[in-house]
GROMACS .gro file of C-alpha atoms in nm:
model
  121
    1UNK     CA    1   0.425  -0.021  -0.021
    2UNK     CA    2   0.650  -0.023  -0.353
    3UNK     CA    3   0.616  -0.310  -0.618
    4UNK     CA    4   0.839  -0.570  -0.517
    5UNK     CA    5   0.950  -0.506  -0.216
    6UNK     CA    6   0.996  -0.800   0.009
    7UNK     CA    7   0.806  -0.873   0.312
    8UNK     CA    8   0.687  -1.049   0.584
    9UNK     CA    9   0.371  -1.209   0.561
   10UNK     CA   10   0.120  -1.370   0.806
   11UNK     CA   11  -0.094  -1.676   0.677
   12UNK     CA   12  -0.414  -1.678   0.878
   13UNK     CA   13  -0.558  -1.994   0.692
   14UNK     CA   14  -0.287  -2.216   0.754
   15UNK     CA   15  -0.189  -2.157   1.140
   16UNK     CA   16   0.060  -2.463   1.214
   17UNK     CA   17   0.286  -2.147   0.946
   18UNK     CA   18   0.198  -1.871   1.174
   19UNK     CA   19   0.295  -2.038   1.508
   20UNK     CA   20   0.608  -1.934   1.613
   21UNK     CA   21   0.683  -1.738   1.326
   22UNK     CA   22   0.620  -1.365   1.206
   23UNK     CA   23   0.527  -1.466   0.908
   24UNK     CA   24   0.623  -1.607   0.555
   25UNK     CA   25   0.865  -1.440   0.393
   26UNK     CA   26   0.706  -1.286   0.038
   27UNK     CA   27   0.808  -1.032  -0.226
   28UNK     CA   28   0.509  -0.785  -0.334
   29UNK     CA   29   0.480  -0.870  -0.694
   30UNK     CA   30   0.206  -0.812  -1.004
   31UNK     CA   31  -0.049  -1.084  -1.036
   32UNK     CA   32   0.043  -1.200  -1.364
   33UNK     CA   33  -0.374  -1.203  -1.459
   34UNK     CA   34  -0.450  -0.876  -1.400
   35UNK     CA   35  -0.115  -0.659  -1.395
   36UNK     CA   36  -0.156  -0.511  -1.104
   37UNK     CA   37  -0.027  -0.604  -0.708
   38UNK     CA   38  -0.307  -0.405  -0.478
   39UNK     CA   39  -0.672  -0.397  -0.490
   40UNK     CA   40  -0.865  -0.084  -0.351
   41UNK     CA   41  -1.205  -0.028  -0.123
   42UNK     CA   42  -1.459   0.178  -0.199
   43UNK     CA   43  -1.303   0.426  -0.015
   44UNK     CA   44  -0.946   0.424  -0.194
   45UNK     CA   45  -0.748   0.265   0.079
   46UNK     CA   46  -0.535  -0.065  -0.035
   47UNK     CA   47  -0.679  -0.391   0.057
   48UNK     CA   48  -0.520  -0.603  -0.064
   49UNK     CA   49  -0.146  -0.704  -0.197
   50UNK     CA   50  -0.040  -0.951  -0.445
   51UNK     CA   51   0.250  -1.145  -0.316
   52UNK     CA   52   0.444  -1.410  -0.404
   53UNK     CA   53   0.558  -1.661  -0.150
   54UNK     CA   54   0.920  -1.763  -0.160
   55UNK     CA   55   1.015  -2.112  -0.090
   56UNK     CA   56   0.988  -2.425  -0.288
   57UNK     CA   57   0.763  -2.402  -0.436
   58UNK     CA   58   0.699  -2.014  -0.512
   59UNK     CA   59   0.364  -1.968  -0.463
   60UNK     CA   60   0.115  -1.658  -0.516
   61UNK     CA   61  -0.162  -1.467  -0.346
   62UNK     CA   62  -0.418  -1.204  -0.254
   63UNK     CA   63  -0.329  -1.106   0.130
   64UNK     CA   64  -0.552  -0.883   0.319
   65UNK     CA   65  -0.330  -0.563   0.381
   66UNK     CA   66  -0.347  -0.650   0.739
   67UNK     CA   67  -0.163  -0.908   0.662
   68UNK     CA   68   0.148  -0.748   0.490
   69UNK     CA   69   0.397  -0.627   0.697
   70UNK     CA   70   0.700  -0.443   0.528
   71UNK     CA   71   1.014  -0.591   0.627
   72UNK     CA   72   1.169  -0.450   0.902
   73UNK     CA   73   1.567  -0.536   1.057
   74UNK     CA   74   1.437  -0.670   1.400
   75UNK     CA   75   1.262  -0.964   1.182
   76UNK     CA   76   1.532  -1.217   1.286
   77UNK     CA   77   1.523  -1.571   1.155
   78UNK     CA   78   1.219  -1.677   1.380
   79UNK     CA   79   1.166  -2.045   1.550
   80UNK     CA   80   0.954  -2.244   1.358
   81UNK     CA   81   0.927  -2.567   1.601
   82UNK     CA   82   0.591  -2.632   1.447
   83UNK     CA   83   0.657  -2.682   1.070
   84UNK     CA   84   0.774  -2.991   0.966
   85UNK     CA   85   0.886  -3.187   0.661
   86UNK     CA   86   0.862  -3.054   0.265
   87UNK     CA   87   0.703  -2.751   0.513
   88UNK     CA   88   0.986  -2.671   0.751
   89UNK     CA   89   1.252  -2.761   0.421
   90UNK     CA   90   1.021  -2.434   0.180
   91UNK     CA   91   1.029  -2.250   0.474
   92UNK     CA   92   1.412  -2.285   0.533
   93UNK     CA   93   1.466  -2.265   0.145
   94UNK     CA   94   1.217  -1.904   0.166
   95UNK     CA   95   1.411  -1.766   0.450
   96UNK     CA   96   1.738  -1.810   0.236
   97UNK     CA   97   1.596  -1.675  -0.110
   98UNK     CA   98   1.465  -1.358   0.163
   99UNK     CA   99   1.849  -1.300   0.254
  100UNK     CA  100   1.970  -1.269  -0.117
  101UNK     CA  101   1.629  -1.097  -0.190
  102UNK     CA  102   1.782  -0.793   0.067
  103UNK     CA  103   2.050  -0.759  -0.123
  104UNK     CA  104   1.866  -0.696  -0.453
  105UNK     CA  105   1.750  -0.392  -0.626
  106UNK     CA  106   1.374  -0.345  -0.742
  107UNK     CA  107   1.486  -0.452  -1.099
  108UNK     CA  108   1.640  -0.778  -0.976
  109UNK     CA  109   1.340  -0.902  -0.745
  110UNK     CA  110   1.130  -0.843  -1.075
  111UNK     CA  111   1.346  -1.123  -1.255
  112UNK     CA  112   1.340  -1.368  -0.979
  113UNK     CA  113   0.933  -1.345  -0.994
  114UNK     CA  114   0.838  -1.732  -1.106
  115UNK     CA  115   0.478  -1.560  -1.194
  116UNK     CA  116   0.533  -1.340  -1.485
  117UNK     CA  117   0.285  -1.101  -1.720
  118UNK     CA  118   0.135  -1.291  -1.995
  119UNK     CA  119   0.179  -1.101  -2.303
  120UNK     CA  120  -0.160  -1.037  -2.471
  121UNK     CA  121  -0.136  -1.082  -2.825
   0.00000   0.00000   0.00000
């Protein structure tokens, strides 16, 4: 999958997201430690992808690649009877940001990324 592109992802750990949805919407994006937004096997095949979590608060992590699904147009605003409170209010403020995000070029997505590169000096 291409550097920030948005997509769709699943949250295993936290299932009460999961329920009902198809996932939490995310942009692919470096991890601002290391540079870099997928981590290989031994045998060469991606892993997994950095991703940033939109919402409030943007959030970051390392999701298994079977995880990651690339946006596609039948992911319709899902139910999401199960989240509630500052939870239900991130994930109404993610699925927003997602619907501006689809209108953006790569270039754009890059400058809406809350977890930038440190510069080394």
């Amino acid at each position: 999958m291409p550097d920030k592109t948005w997509v769709p992802v699943r949250v295993p750990q936290m299932p009460e997201v999961e329920t009902g949805t198809k996932g939490w919407p995310a942009i692919l994006s470096p991890d601002p430690n290391v540079e870099e937004y997928v981590r290989l096997g031994r045998e060469g095949y991606v892993e997994y992808y950095h991703v940033e979590f939109l919402g409030r608060p943007h959030t970051r992590y390392w999701a298994a690649a079977k995880h990651v699904e690339l946006y596609h147009t039948s992911f319709t605003k899902p139910k999401y009877r199960n989240l509630q409170g500052a939870m239900r209010k991130s994930y109404e403020v993610a699925m927003e940001e997602a619907a501006k995000v689809m209108e953006m070029g790569c270039e754009e997505r890059l400058q809406i990324s809350h977890f930038q590169p440190q510069e080394l000096q």
